[in-house]
Protein backbone atom coordinates (compact mmCIF):
# COMPACT_ATOMS: atom_id res chain seq x y z
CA UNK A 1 6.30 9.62 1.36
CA UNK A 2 4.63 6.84 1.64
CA UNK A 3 4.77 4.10 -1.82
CA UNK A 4 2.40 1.26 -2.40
CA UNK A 5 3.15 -1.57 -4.49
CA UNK A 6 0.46 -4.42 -5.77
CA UNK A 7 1.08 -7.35 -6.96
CA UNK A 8 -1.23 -10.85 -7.60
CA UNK A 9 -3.26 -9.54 -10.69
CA UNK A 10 -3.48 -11.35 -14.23
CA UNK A 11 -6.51 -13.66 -15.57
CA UNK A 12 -8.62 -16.29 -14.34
CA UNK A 13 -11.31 -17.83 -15.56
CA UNK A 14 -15.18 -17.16 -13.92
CA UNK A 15 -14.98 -19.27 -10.82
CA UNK A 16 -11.18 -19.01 -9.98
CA UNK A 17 -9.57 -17.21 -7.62
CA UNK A 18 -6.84 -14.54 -7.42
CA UNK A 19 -5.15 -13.19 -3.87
CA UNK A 20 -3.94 -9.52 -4.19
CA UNK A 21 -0.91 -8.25 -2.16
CA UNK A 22 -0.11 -4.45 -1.37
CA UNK A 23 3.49 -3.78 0.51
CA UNK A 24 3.92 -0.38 2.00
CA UNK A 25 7.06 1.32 1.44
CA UNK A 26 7.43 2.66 5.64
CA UNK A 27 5.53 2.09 8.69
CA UNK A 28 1.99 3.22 8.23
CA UNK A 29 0.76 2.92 11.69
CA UNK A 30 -0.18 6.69 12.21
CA UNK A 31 -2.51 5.76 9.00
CA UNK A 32 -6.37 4.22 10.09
CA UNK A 33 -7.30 3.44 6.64
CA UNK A 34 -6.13 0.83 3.73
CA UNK A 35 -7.90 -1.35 1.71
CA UNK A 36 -8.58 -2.20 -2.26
CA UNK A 37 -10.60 -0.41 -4.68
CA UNK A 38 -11.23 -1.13 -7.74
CA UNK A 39 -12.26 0.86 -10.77
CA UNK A 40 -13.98 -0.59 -13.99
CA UNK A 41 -13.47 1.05 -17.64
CA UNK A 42 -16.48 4.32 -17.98
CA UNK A 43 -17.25 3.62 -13.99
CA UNK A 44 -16.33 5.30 -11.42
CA UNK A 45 -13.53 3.93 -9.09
CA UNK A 46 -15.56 1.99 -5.48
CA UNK A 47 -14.15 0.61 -2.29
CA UNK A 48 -14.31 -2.93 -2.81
CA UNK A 49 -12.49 -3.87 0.94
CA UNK A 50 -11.71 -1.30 3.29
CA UNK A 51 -10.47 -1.75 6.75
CA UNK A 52 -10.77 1.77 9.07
CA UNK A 53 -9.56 2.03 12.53
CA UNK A 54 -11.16 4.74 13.70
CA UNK A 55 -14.00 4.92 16.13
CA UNK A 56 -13.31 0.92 16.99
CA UNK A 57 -12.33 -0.54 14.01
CA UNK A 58 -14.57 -1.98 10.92
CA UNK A 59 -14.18 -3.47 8.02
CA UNK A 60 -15.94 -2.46 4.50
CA UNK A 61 -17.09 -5.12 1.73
CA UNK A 62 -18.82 -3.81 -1.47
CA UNK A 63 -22.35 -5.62 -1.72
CA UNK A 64 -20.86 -7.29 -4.89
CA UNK A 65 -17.91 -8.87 -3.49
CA UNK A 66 -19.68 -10.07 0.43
CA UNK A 67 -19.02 -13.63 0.83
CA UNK A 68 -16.68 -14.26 -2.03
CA UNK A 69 -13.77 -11.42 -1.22
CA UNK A 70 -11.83 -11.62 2.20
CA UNK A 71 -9.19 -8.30 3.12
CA UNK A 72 -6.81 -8.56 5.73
CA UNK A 73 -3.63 -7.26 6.99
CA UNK A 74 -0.02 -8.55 7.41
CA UNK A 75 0.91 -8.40 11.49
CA UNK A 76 2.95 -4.87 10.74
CA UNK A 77 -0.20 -3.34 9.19
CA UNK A 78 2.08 -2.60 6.60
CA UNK A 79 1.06 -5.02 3.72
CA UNK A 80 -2.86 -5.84 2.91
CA UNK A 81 -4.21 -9.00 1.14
CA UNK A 82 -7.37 -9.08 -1.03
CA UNK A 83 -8.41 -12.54 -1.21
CA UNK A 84 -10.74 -13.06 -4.23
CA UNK A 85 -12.86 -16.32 -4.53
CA UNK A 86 -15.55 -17.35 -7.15
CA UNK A 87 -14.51 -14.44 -9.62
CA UNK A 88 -16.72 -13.06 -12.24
CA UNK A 89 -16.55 -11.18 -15.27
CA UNK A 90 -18.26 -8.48 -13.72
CA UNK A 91 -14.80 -8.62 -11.23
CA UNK A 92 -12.84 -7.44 -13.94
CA UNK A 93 -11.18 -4.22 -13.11
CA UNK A 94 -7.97 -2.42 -12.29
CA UNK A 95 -7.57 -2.69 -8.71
CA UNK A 96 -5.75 0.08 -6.50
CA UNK A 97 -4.04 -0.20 -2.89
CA UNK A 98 -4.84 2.68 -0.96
CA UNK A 99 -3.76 4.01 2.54
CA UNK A 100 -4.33 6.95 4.89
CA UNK A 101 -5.51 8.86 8.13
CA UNK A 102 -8.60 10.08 7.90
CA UNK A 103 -11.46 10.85 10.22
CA UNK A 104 -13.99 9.83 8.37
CA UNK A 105 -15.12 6.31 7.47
CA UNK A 106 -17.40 7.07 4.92
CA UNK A 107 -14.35 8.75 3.17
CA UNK A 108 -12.27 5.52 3.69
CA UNK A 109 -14.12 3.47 2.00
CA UNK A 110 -15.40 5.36 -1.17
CA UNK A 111 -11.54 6.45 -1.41
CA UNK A 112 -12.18 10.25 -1.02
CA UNK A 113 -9.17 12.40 -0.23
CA UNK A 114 -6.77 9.08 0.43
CA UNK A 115 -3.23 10.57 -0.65
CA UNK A 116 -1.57 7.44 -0.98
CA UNK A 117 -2.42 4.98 -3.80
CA UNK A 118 -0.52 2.03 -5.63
CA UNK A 119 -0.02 2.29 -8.93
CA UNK A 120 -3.21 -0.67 -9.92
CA UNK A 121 -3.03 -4.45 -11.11
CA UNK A 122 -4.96 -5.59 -13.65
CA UNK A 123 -7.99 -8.34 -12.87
CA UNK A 124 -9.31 -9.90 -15.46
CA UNK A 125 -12.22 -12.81 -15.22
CA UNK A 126 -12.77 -14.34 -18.74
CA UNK A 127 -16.75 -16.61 -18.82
């Protein structure tokens, strides 16, 4: 069983930044999919960073977050990094780690059917 566990949330004001971390508890290299996601109170959860492995790689951004949110992985593929620059209230959210195999992207990056999640860190972007 696989355990993911996020760290790098708290407050910032609009503007500032915030870098997320998500450690895996095992090897996840059978596992094409991790990323962030994010879900904001009477929304429903989105992919805000996704990175899928399948069918050549790519990497999914959230219109909202291109240009101002960088994900990458550590060189074991077992940790991920959310980078977050020029924050906004509109940021504010409880983010989520999430990893799996799956063989299809579009389910990577909306979150559908991933079985392994962390348990969320609180972002919060004050104006």
């Amino acid at each position: 069983q696989v355990q993911l566990v996020e760290s790098g949330g708290g407050s910032v004001q609009a503007g500032g930044s915030l870098r997320l971390s998500c450690a895996a508890s095992k090897y996840t290299y059978s596992h094409n999919c991790m990323g962030w996601f994010r879900q904001i109170p009477g929304k429903e959860r989105e992919g805000v960073a996704v990175i899928y492995g399948g069918g050549g790689g790519s990497t999914y951004y959230a219109d909202s977050v291109k240009g101002r949110f960088t994900i990458s992985q550590g060189n074991t593929k077992n940790t991920v990094y959310l980078q977050m620059n020029s924050l906004r209230p509109e940021d504010t959210a409880v983010y989520y780690c999430a990893t799996d195999l799956t063989l299809r992207r579009d389910y990577c990056y909306s979150g559908q059917n991933l079985n392994y999640w962390g348990q969320g860190t609180q972002v919060t972007v004050s104006s």
